[in-house]
Amino acid sequence: MLQTLSPGTVRALKVLVFLLCLVPLAVLVLETFGVGGMALGANPVEELIHRNGKWGLKFLLITLAVTPLRRLTGWNWLIRFRRMLGLFAFFYILLHFLVYAGLDQRFDLAVIFEDIAERPYITIGMTALVLLIPLAVTSTRGMMRRLGRRWQQLHRLVYPIAILGVWHFYWQVKLDTLEALIYAAVLAALLGFRLAHWWRRRAPGRFSLSRSGHDRTAHARRSV
Amino acid sequence: MKPDNRIRSWEITSEANFVSRRRFIRDAGLAVGAALTGATALALPGRASASLRDLETVPGPFSTDETPNSWEDVTTYNNFYEFGTGKEDPYRNAQEFVTEPWTVKVGGECDKPGKYDYADIVGPHALEDRVYRHRCVEAWSMVVPWVGFPLGDLLKRFEPNSKAKYVRFKTLFDPDRMPGQRRAVLRWPYVEGLTMAEAMHPLTLMVVGVYGKELPNQNGAPLRLVIPWKYGFKGIKSIVEIEFTSRQPKNSWALATPREYGFYANVNPEVDHPRWSQARERRIGASVFAEKQPTLMFNGYAEQVASLYAGLDLRKNY
Ligand code: HEM
């Protein structure tokens, strides 16, 4: 019954998901301004950096989970949520960066550039953020149409970005890497799913090149 | 030195603030907020400081007149991996920790080795209030009104001999009581060490309390070190062993990541941690919009301790 949803249902769900994606932001804003006794705790700037970073990474992984979920369940409408989830990932990672640059380093560009140049975990994080920008910019329907096949290729950047994001998380931990490793395991599963899928589609392709080759591109355009 | 019988600064400020803030938080009781967030302030049960005994103290030397951090900051934002690696884990997980009875094994190069119980250790010493700056290696800092006595006065009682060049301290190892020890995050038990000169320095404290009260478990009860010119991880907590040695002890963080942490761990704004700058620090309790402040050489205690390191390359001996 969930195989197909009416356009109206999808639209309603989109509004709901959009609002849900804003909840972490709302909580952080209320805590930042101490509304109703909510608080960020003893080290508020660090808390903001960490929470935004983790939400960014979570949304990145959720975005990467869309295609596997769709394939496993056959719920093709899931794809309609992917762009929004990806943009929320970008949004929280951008906030993460802005809190770091603004509240932590007071937009002191010298210090920020020094950090980016000298602290490998920040170099990696910055690389990931910079790579996310073209993906966000080309996320519109118009851009998708205009870029055609190249849109596909460009957006495969999300894989290295996610790897860099988890690596950045792992590298900034002082000692207890357990949480970062959990994120790494989830990412590995999501990437592994794609590898397995790719491998399965590829193997028979060697023998019947023409037709399945065509299918592959058609399929890939919809689903990577 | 400060005048005697003054009102301790925090008695009129921080702790009172803390209590009224707590009450406000609880009364506000915004169910919606709580449900949405599990937010820090709401999730932490308001453990009363009332169950901790008041200590009889005298004002000690070397106190800073900076405003101490609130009781809440001091007792809920802690690094004490024996109770978990999150900052609030010690507060959450250490409440049931029982520190009575407590014995300390003293040994190594000294003439009075043996097992001393808590009363033997603390009894002969006058407890002093000392408000010290506290600088964590993670680039945050607090101001803490400790209660303790000079470590040197204690160590002298064990009559260290001429071979004693260092003192090594160990934390309790008991995974049943210290849940953080069930995972091998660090090599347990936690070990720290000081040179004899550092240990005998009048700034170095054996701490038994904070804010005029017994030490809360999450702060390292019942006995911990405070060496205010060194990064916080040198201040070993819940001490059960003291050993005088001729060789430099291997401390836990230096064992875990030798490239990042050394034996000395003196606060030094010019020597960065490999992964972050030590030039500035964030004062806990400051507003979310507050600027970081410059870190001071030896955490501001250079006048008292710089001579200990004359001729030592502080870049190599981090
Ligand atoms: C894809 C991009 C990024 C992702 C997914 C990401 C994610 C994260 C995560 C999950 C954490 C750890 C949170 C925790 O420990 O609880 C973190 C920490 C941090 N990130 Fe990022 N980040 C990204 C980019 C950046 C950028 C561009 C910067 C700055 C230039 C940055 C600066 C930091 C800092 C300063 C910390 C905190 C380190 C500390 O507390 O010592 N990150 N990030």
Coordinates of C-alpha atoms and ligand atoms in Angstrom, one line a residue:
Chain A
M1 CA 0.0 0.0 0.0
L2 CA 3.0 2.3 0.5
Q3 CA 4.2 1.4 -3.0
T4 CA 2.5 4.4 -4.5
L5 CA 1.4 7.6 -2.8
S6 CA -0.9 10.2 -4.3
P7 CA 0.8 13.6 -5.2
G8 CA -1.2 15.2 -2.5
T9 CA 0.0 12.8 0.2
V10 CA 3.6 13.4 -0.9
R11 CA 3.1 17.1 -0.8
A12 CA 1.7 16.9 2.8
L13 CA 4.5 14.6 3.8
K14 CA 7.0 17.0 2.4
V15 CA 5.7 19.8 4.6
L16 CA 5.8 17.5 7.6
V17 CA 9.4 16.3 6.9
F18 CA 10.5 19.9 6.3
L19 CA 9.2 21.0 9.7
L20 CA 10.8 17.9 11.4
C21 CA 14.1 18.8 9.8
L22 CA 13.8 22.3 11.4
V23 CA 13.3 20.9 14.9
P24 CA 17.0 20.6 15.7
L25 CA 17.5 24.2 14.7
A26 CA 14.6 25.4 16.8
V27 CA 15.9 23.6 19.8
L28 CA 19.4 25.1 19.3
V29 CA 17.9 28.6 19.0
L30 CA 15.8 28.2 22.1
E31 CA 18.8 26.9 24.0
T32 CA 21.1 29.6 22.8
F33 CA 18.8 32.3 24.1
G34 CA 17.9 30.4 27.2
V35 CA 14.1 30.3 26.5
G36 CA 12.2 28.7 29.3
G37 CA 15.3 27.5 31.1
M38 CA 16.6 25.6 28.1
A39 CA 20.3 25.9 28.0
L40 CA 23.4 24.7 26.0
G41 CA 25.3 23.8 29.2
A42 CA 28.6 24.9 30.5
N43 CA 30.4 25.3 27.2
P44 CA 27.8 26.6 24.8
V45 CA 29.9 27.4 21.8
E46 CA 31.4 23.9 21.8
E47 CA 27.9 22.5 22.2
L48 CA 26.7 24.4 19.2
I49 CA 29.6 23.3 17.1
H50 CA 29.2 19.7 18.1
R51 CA 25.4 19.5 17.7
N52 CA 25.3 21.3 14.3
G53 CA 28.2 19.1 13.1
K54 CA 26.5 15.9 14.2
W55 CA 23.1 17.0 12.7
G56 CA 24.9 17.8 9.4
L57 CA 26.5 14.4 9.4
K58 CA 23.2 12.7 10.3
F59 CA 21.4 14.4 7.5
L60 CA 24.1 13.5 5.1
L61 CA 23.8 9.8 6.1
I62 CA 20.0 10.0 6.0
T63 CA 20.2 11.4 2.4
L64 CA 22.5 8.5 1.5
A65 CA 20.0 6.1 2.9
V66 CA 17.2 7.2 0.6
T67 CA 18.3 5.1 -2.4
P68 CA 19.0 1.9 -0.5
L69 CA 15.7 2.2 1.3
R70 CA 13.9 2.8 -2.0
R71 CA 15.5 -0.2 -3.6
L72 CA 14.7 -2.4 -0.6
T73 CA 11.1 -1.3 -0.1
G74 CA 10.1 -0.4 -3.6
W75 CA 8.8 2.9 -2.3
N76 CA 9.8 5.0 -5.2
W77 CA 8.3 8.2 -3.8
L78 CA 11.2 8.3 -1.2
I79 CA 13.3 9.9 -3.9
R80 CA 11.1 13.0 -3.7
F81 CA 12.6 13.7 -0.3
R82 CA 16.2 13.3 -1.2
R83 CA 16.9 16.9 -2.3
M84 CA 15.4 18.4 0.8
L85 CA 17.3 16.1 3.1
G86 CA 20.6 16.8 1.3
L87 CA 20.0 20.5 1.5
F88 CA 19.3 20.2 5.2
A89 CA 22.6 18.4 5.6
F90 CA 24.3 21.4 3.8
F91 CA 22.4 23.8 6.0
Y92 CA 23.5 22.2 9.3
I93 CA 27.1 21.8 8.2
L94 CA 27.1 25.5 7.1
L95 CA 25.8 26.4 10.5
H96 CA 28.5 24.3 12.1
F97 CA 31.0 26.2 10.1
L98 CA 29.5 29.6 10.9
V99 CA 29.4 28.9 14.6
Y100 CA 33.0 27.9 14.4
A101 CA 34.0 30.9 12.3
G102 CA 31.8 33.5 14.0
L103 CA 31.3 32.5 17.6
D104 CA 34.5 30.6 18.2
Q105 CA 37.0 32.5 16.1
R106 CA 35.1 35.8 15.8
F107 CA 35.6 35.8 12.0
D108 CA 39.3 36.3 12.5
L109 CA 40.3 35.2 9.0
A110 CA 44.0 34.9 9.9
V111 CA 43.2 32.4 12.6
I112 CA 40.6 30.6 10.5
F113 CA 43.0 30.2 7.5
E114 CA 45.7 29.0 9.9
D115 CA 43.4 26.4 11.3
I116 CA 42.4 25.3 7.8
A117 CA 46.0 25.1 6.7
E118 CA 47.5 23.5 9.9
R119 CA 44.9 21.3 11.5
P120 CA 44.3 18.3 9.3
Y121 CA 40.9 17.6 10.7
I122 CA 39.8 21.1 9.8
T123 CA 41.4 20.9 6.4
I124 CA 39.3 17.8 5.7
G125 CA 36.1 19.4 7.1
M126 CA 36.7 22.5 5.0
T127 CA 37.3 20.4 1.9
A128 CA 34.0 18.6 2.5
L129 CA 32.1 21.8 2.9
V130 CA 33.6 23.4 -0.2
L131 CA 32.7 20.3 -2.2
L132 CA 29.1 20.5 -0.9
I133 CA 28.6 24.0 -2.3
P134 CA 28.3 23.0 -6.0
L135 CA 26.0 20.2 -5.0
A136 CA 23.7 22.6 -3.2
V137 CA 23.9 25.2 -6.1
T138 CA 23.0 22.5 -8.7
S139 CA 20.2 21.0 -6.6
T140 CA 17.4 22.8 -8.5
R141 CA 15.3 21.1 -11.1
G142 CA 16.5 23.5 -13.7
M143 CA 20.1 22.7 -13.0
M144 CA 19.4 19.0 -13.1
R145 CA 17.8 19.4 -16.5
R146 CA 20.6 21.6 -17.8
L147 CA 23.4 19.4 -16.6
G148 CA 21.8 16.1 -17.7
R149 CA 24.3 13.3 -17.3
R150 CA 26.9 15.5 -15.8
W151 CA 24.5 16.3 -12.9
Q152 CA 24.7 12.6 -12.0
Q153 CA 28.5 12.6 -12.1
L154 CA 28.8 15.8 -10.2
H155 CA 26.5 14.6 -7.4
R156 CA 28.5 11.4 -6.9
L157 CA 30.8 13.8 -5.0
V158 CA 28.5 13.2 -2.1
Y159 CA 30.4 9.9 -1.5
P160 CA 33.8 11.4 -0.9
I161 CA 32.1 14.3 1.0
A162 CA 30.5 11.8 3.5
I163 CA 33.8 10.0 3.9
L164 CA 35.6 13.2 4.6
G165 CA 32.9 14.3 7.0
V166 CA 33.2 11.1 9.1
W167 CA 37.0 11.2 8.9
H168 CA 36.9 14.8 10.2
F169 CA 34.7 13.7 13.1
Y170 CA 37.0 10.8 13.9
W171 CA 40.1 12.9 13.7
Q172 CA 38.9 15.6 16.1
V173 CA 38.0 13.2 18.9
K174 CA 40.5 13.4 21.8
L175 CA 40.5 9.7 22.6
D176 CA 37.1 8.0 22.7
T177 CA 36.4 7.3 19.0
L178 CA 33.4 5.0 19.6
E179 CA 30.7 7.5 18.4
A180 CA 32.7 8.4 15.3
L181 CA 33.2 4.8 14.5
I182 CA 29.4 4.2 14.7
Y183 CA 28.9 6.9 12.1
A184 CA 31.7 5.3 10.1
A185 CA 30.0 1.9 10.2
V186 CA 26.7 3.3 9.0
L187 CA 28.4 5.1 6.2
A188 CA 30.3 1.9 5.3
A189 CA 27.0 0.0 5.2
L190 CA 25.4 2.7 2.9
L191 CA 28.4 2.7 0.6
G192 CA 28.7 -1.1 0.7
F193 CA 25.1 -1.3 -0.4
R194 CA 25.9 0.7 -3.6
L195 CA 29.0 -1.3 -4.3
A196 CA 27.1 -4.5 -4.0
H197 CA 24.4 -3.2 -6.3
W198 CA 26.9 -1.9 -8.8
W199 CA 28.7 -5.2 -8.8
R200 CA 25.6 -7.2 -9.3
R201 CA 24.5 -5.1 -12.2
R202 CA 27.9 -5.1 -13.7
A203 CA 28.7 -8.8 -13.7
P204 CA 26.2 -10.0 -16.3
G205 CA 26.9 -6.9 -18.3
R206 CA 30.1 -8.4 -19.5
F207 CA 28.2 -10.9 -21.5
S208 CA 25.3 -8.9 -22.9
L209 CA 26.7 -5.5 -23.4
S210 CA 24.3 -3.5 -25.4
R211 CA 20.9 -3.8 -23.7
S212 CA 21.9 -3.9 -20.1
G213 CA 24.4 -1.1 -20.7
H214 CA 21.5 1.1 -21.8
D215 CA 19.4 0.0 -18.8
R216 CA 22.3 0.8 -16.5
T217 CA 22.5 4.5 -17.5
A218 CA 18.7 4.9 -17.4
H219 CA 18.6 3.3 -14.0
A220 CA 21.5 5.2 -12.7
R221 CA 20.1 8.5 -13.6
R222 CA 17.1 7.9 -11.4
S223 CA 18.8 6.3 -8.5
V224 CA 22.3 7.0 -7.4
Chain B
M1 CA 47.4 36.7 51.2
K2 CA 43.8 37.6 51.9
P3 CA 42.5 38.9 55.2
D4 CA 41.1 36.3 57.5
N5 CA 37.4 35.8 58.3
R6 CA 36.3 37.3 55.1
I7 CA 33.1 36.1 53.5
R8 CA 34.1 33.7 50.9
S9 CA 33.2 35.3 47.6
W10 CA 31.1 32.5 46.3
E11 CA 28.9 32.3 49.5
I12 CA 27.1 35.4 48.3
T13 CA 27.3 34.9 44.6
S14 CA 27.6 31.7 42.6
E15 CA 26.1 29.1 44.8
A16 CA 23.1 31.2 45.6
N17 CA 22.7 32.0 41.9
F18 CA 23.0 28.4 41.2
V19 CA 20.2 27.4 43.6
S20 CA 17.8 30.1 42.4
R21 CA 18.6 29.3 38.7
R22 CA 17.8 25.6 39.4
R23 CA 14.6 26.5 41.0
F24 CA 13.6 28.7 38.1
I25 CA 14.5 25.9 35.7
R26 CA 12.4 23.4 37.6
D27 CA 9.4 25.8 38.1
A28 CA 9.4 26.8 34.5
G29 CA 9.0 23.1 33.9
L30 CA 8.2 23.6 30.2
A31 CA 7.0 20.1 29.3
V32 CA 7.2 20.9 25.6
G33 CA 10.7 22.1 25.8
A34 CA 11.7 19.1 27.8
A35 CA 10.0 16.6 25.5
L36 CA 11.5 18.2 22.4
T37 CA 15.1 18.4 23.6
G38 CA 16.1 16.3 26.5
A39 CA 18.1 19.4 26.9
T40 CA 21.1 19.5 29.2
A41 CA 19.7 21.7 31.9
L42 CA 16.5 19.9 32.1
A43 CA 17.8 16.4 31.9
L44 CA 20.2 16.8 34.8
P45 CA 18.5 16.0 38.1
G46 CA 19.1 18.9 40.5
R47 CA 21.3 17.0 42.9
A48 CA 21.5 19.0 46.0
S49 CA 24.8 20.1 47.3
A50 CA 23.2 19.8 50.8
S51 CA 24.2 16.1 51.2
L52 CA 27.9 17.0 51.1
R53 CA 29.3 18.0 54.5
D54 CA 30.6 21.5 55.1
L55 CA 34.3 21.6 55.8
E56 CA 36.1 23.7 58.3
T57 CA 38.6 25.8 56.4
V58 CA 41.0 28.7 56.7
P59 CA 41.9 31.1 53.8
G60 CA 44.9 29.9 52.0
P61 CA 47.5 31.8 49.9
F62 CA 47.7 32.2 46.1
S63 CA 44.0 32.7 45.5
T64 CA 42.9 34.6 42.5
D65 CA 40.3 37.2 42.9
E66 CA 38.6 36.3 39.6
T67 CA 35.0 35.2 40.1
P68 CA 34.7 31.5 40.6
N69 CA 32.6 29.4 38.3
S70 CA 29.2 28.4 39.5
W71 CA 28.7 25.2 41.6
E72 CA 26.8 23.8 38.6
D73 CA 29.7 24.4 36.2
V74 CA 32.2 23.0 38.5
T75 CA 30.2 19.9 39.3
T76 CA 28.6 19.0 35.9
Y77 CA 31.3 19.8 33.4
N78 CA 34.1 17.3 34.2
N79 CA 36.6 15.1 32.5
F80 CA 36.8 12.0 34.6
Y81 CA 37.0 9.1 32.2
E82 CA 36.5 6.5 35.0
F83 CA 32.9 7.6 34.9
G84 CA 32.5 8.1 31.1
T85 CA 34.0 10.2 28.4
G86 CA 31.2 12.8 28.1
K87 CA 31.5 16.0 30.1
E88 CA 28.3 15.3 32.0
D89 CA 28.9 11.5 32.4
P90 CA 30.9 11.9 35.7
Y91 CA 28.0 13.9 37.2
R92 CA 25.5 11.3 36.0
N93 CA 27.5 8.1 36.8
A94 CA 29.4 9.0 39.9
Q95 CA 26.5 9.7 42.3
E96 CA 26.5 6.2 43.8
F97 CA 30.2 5.9 44.2
V98 CA 31.1 5.2 47.8
T99 CA 34.3 6.7 49.1
E100 CA 34.2 5.4 52.7
P101 CA 36.3 3.6 53.8
W102 CA 39.3 4.9 51.7
T103 CA 42.9 3.8 52.0
V104 CA 46.0 5.1 50.3
K105 CA 49.0 2.8 49.8
V106 CA 52.3 4.7 50.2
G107 CA 55.5 3.1 49.0
G108 CA 58.7 3.4 47.1
E109 CA 61.7 5.5 48.1
C110 CA 60.6 6.6 51.5
D111 CA 61.0 5.7 55.1
K112 CA 57.3 5.6 56.2
P113 CA 55.6 3.4 53.6
G114 CA 52.3 1.8 54.5
K115 CA 48.6 1.9 54.3
Y116 CA 47.0 5.1 55.4
D117 CA 43.3 5.6 55.7
Y118 CA 41.6 8.8 54.8
A119 CA 41.7 10.2 58.3
D120 CA 45.4 9.5 58.6
I121 CA 46.1 11.3 55.4
V122 CA 43.9 14.4 55.9
G123 CA 43.6 14.6 59.7
P124 CA 46.9 16.4 60.6
H125 CA 46.4 19.2 58.0
A126 CA 44.5 22.5 58.2
L127 CA 42.2 22.7 55.2
E128 CA 42.6 25.9 53.1
D129 CA 40.4 27.6 50.7
R130 CA 42.3 28.3 47.5
V131 CA 40.7 29.9 44.4
Y132 CA 42.7 28.7 41.5
R133 CA 42.5 29.0 37.7
H134 CA 42.0 25.6 36.1
R135 CA 43.0 25.2 32.5
C136 CA 42.1 22.0 30.6
V137 CA 44.2 20.8 27.7
E138 CA 41.1 21.1 25.6
A139 CA 41.4 24.9 25.7
W140 CA 38.7 25.7 28.2
S141 CA 39.1 27.0 31.7
M142 CA 37.4 27.6 35.0
V143 CA 38.0 29.3 38.3
V144 CA 37.5 26.9 41.1
P145 CA 37.4 27.4 44.9
W146 CA 39.2 24.3 46.0
V147 CA 39.6 23.1 49.6
G148 CA 42.8 21.3 50.3
F149 CA 46.3 21.4 51.8
P150 CA 49.8 21.5 50.3
L151 CA 50.8 18.1 48.9
G152 CA 54.3 18.8 50.1
D153 CA 53.2 18.8 53.7
L154 CA 51.7 15.4 53.3
L155 CA 54.6 13.9 51.4
K156 CA 57.1 15.1 54.0
R157 CA 55.3 12.9 56.5
F158 CA 56.3 9.8 54.5
E159 CA 60.0 10.8 54.7
P160 CA 61.1 10.4 51.1
N161 CA 64.7 9.3 50.9
S162 CA 67.5 10.7 48.6
K163 CA 66.6 8.4 45.7
A164 CA 63.1 9.9 45.5
K165 CA 63.1 12.1 42.4
Y166 CA 59.5 11.7 41.3
V167 CA 56.2 10.8 42.8
R168 CA 53.7 8.6 41.1
F169 CA 50.0 8.5 41.8
K170 CA 47.3 6.0 40.9
T171 CA 43.6 6.2 40.7
L172 CA 41.4 3.5 42.1
F173 CA 40.8 0.6 39.6
D174 CA 37.4 -0.9 40.2
P175 CA 35.2 -1.3 37.1
D176 CA 32.3 -2.4 39.2
R177 CA 32.3 1.1 40.9
M178 CA 33.8 3.0 38.1
P179 CA 31.8 2.1 35.0
G180 CA 34.0 4.0 32.6
Q181 CA 36.8 1.5 33.3
R182 CA 34.7 -1.3 31.6
R183 CA 36.0 0.1 28.3
A184 CA 39.7 0.3 27.6
V185 CA 39.6 4.0 26.6
L186 CA 42.8 4.6 28.6
R187 CA 45.0 2.1 30.2
W188 CA 43.6 1.6 33.7
P189 CA 44.3 2.5 36.4
Y190 CA 45.0 6.1 35.6
V191 CA 48.6 7.1 36.5
E192 CA 50.1 10.5 37.0
G193 CA 53.4 11.8 38.2
L194 CA 55.3 14.9 39.3
T195 CA 58.9 15.7 39.9
M196 CA 59.7 16.0 43.6
A197 CA 60.2 19.8 43.1
E198 CA 56.7 20.1 41.5
A199 CA 55.2 17.9 44.2
M200 CA 56.7 20.0 47.0
H201 CA 55.8 23.3 45.5
P202 CA 53.5 25.3 47.8
L203 CA 51.0 25.8 44.9
T204 CA 50.4 22.0 44.6
L205 CA 47.4 20.9 46.5
M206 CA 46.0 17.7 47.8
V207 CA 42.3 18.6 47.4
V208 CA 39.5 17.2 49.5
G209 CA 36.7 19.7 48.8
V210 CA 35.3 22.5 46.7
Y211 CA 33.1 25.5 47.5
G212 CA 33.7 24.8 51.3
K213 CA 32.2 21.4 51.0
E214 CA 33.4 17.8 50.6
L215 CA 34.5 17.0 47.1
P216 CA 31.6 15.7 45.0
N217 CA 32.4 12.3 43.5
Q218 CA 32.5 13.6 40.0
N219 CA 35.3 16.0 41.0
G220 CA 37.6 13.2 42.1
A221 CA 36.5 12.3 45.7
P222 CA 37.8 11.8 48.1
L223 CA 41.4 12.8 47.3
R224 CA 42.7 14.5 44.2
L225 CA 45.6 16.6 43.1
V226 CA 45.4 20.2 41.8
I227 CA 48.5 21.6 40.1
P228 CA 47.2 24.9 38.8
W229 CA 50.0 25.7 36.3
K230 CA 49.5 22.4 34.5
Y231 CA 46.8 21.1 32.3
G232 CA 43.9 19.6 34.2
F233 CA 44.7 16.0 33.3
K234 CA 47.7 16.1 35.6
G235 CA 45.3 16.5 38.5
I236 CA 44.7 12.9 39.2
K237 CA 41.5 12.0 41.0
S238 CA 40.4 9.4 43.5
I239 CA 43.9 8.6 44.5
V240 CA 44.7 5.2 46.1
E241 CA 48.4 5.0 45.7
I242 CA 51.4 7.2 46.1
E243 CA 54.9 6.0 45.2
F244 CA 58.2 7.7 45.4
T245 CA 60.4 6.7 42.4
S246 CA 63.8 7.4 41.0
R247 CA 62.6 7.2 37.4
Q248 CA 60.1 9.4 35.6
P249 CA 56.7 7.8 35.9
K250 CA 54.7 7.1 32.7
N251 CA 51.5 9.0 32.9
S252 CA 48.3 7.7 31.3
W253 CA 47.8 10.4 28.6
A254 CA 51.4 10.3 27.6
L255 CA 51.1 6.5 27.3
A256 CA 47.9 6.8 25.2
T257 CA 49.1 9.4 22.7
P258 CA 52.8 10.3 23.3
R259 CA 52.8 12.7 20.4
E260 CA 50.1 14.8 22.0
Y261 CA 50.6 14.6 25.7
G262 CA 53.8 14.6 27.7
F263 CA 54.9 14.2 31.3
Y264 CA 55.2 17.9 32.1
A265 CA 51.9 19.3 30.6
N266 CA 52.6 22.8 31.7
V267 CA 50.1 25.3 30.5
N268 CA 51.9 27.1 27.6
P269 CA 50.2 29.4 25.1
E270 CA 53.2 29.0 22.7
V271 CA 53.2 25.3 22.4
D272 CA 50.1 24.1 20.6
H273 CA 48.5 20.7 20.9
P274 CA 49.1 19.0 17.5
R275 CA 45.4 19.3 16.7
W276 CA 44.4 22.6 18.2
S277 CA 45.8 25.9 19.4
Q278 CA 46.6 26.5 23.1
A279 CA 47.0 30.3 22.6
R280 CA 43.5 31.1 23.8
E281 CA 40.9 29.5 26.1
R282 CA 37.2 29.6 26.5
R283 CA 36.1 30.4 30.0
I284 CA 33.3 28.1 31.1
G285 CA 30.2 29.9 32.2
A286 CA 30.8 32.8 29.9
S287 CA 28.0 33.9 27.5
V288 CA 27.7 32.0 24.2
F289 CA 28.7 35.3 22.5
A290 CA 31.8 36.0 24.7
E291 CA 35.2 36.1 23.2
K292 CA 37.9 33.6 24.1
Q293 CA 40.6 34.9 26.4
P294 CA 44.4 34.6 26.0
T295 CA 46.0 31.7 27.8
L296 CA 48.7 32.8 30.3
M297 CA 52.2 31.2 30.5
F298 CA 52.0 28.6 33.3
N299 CA 48.3 29.5 33.5
G300 CA 49.3 32.8 35.2
Y301 CA 51.5 31.2 37.9
A302 CA 54.8 31.9 36.1
E303 CA 56.0 34.0 38.9
Q304 CA 55.8 31.1 41.3
V305 CA 56.9 28.2 39.1
A306 CA 58.9 29.4 36.1
S307 CA 62.1 28.8 38.0
L308 CA 61.3 25.1 38.3
Y309 CA 61.9 24.8 34.6
A310 CA 65.0 27.0 34.1
G311 CA 67.0 25.5 31.2
L312 CA 64.3 23.0 30.2
D313 CA 63.2 23.1 26.6
L314 CA 59.4 23.5 27.1
R315 CA 58.7 22.8 23.4
K316 CA 60.3 19.3 23.7
N317 CA 59.1 18.7 27.2
Y318 CA 55.4 19.4 26.6
Ligands
HEM1 C1 31.0 17.9 5.7 C2 31.5 18.8 6.5 C3 31.5 18.6 8.0 C4 30.9 17.7 8.8 C5 30.0 16.6 8.4 C6 31.4 18.0 10.2 C7 31.0 17.2 11.3 C8 31.6 17.4 12.5 C9 31.3 16.5 13.6 C10 30.3 15.3 13.6 C11 32.0 16.9 14.7 C12 32.2 16.3 16.1 C13 31.1 16.7 17.0 C14 31.3 16.0 18.3 O1 32.4 15.6 18.7 O2 30.3 15.8 19.0 C15 32.8 18.1 14.2 C16 33.6 18.8 15.0 C17 34.2 20.0 14.6 N1 34.2 20.5 13.4 FE1 33.2 19.8 11.8 N2 32.2 19.1 10.2 C18 32.3 19.5 8.9 C19 33.0 20.6 8.4 C20 33.7 21.5 9.3 C21 34.3 22.7 8.8 C22 34.3 23.3 7.5 C23 34.9 23.2 10.0 C24 35.7 24.5 10.1 C25 36.4 25.1 9.2 C26 34.7 22.3 11.1 C27 35.1 22.5 12.4 C28 34.9 21.7 13.4 C29 35.4 22.0 14.7 C30 36.2 23.2 15.2 C31 34.9 20.9 15.5 C32 35.1 20.7 17.0 C33 36.4 20.2 17.4 C34 36.5 20.2 18.9 O3 35.5 20.3 19.7 O4 37.6 20.1 19.4 N3 33.9 21.3 10.6 N4 32.5 18.3 12.9

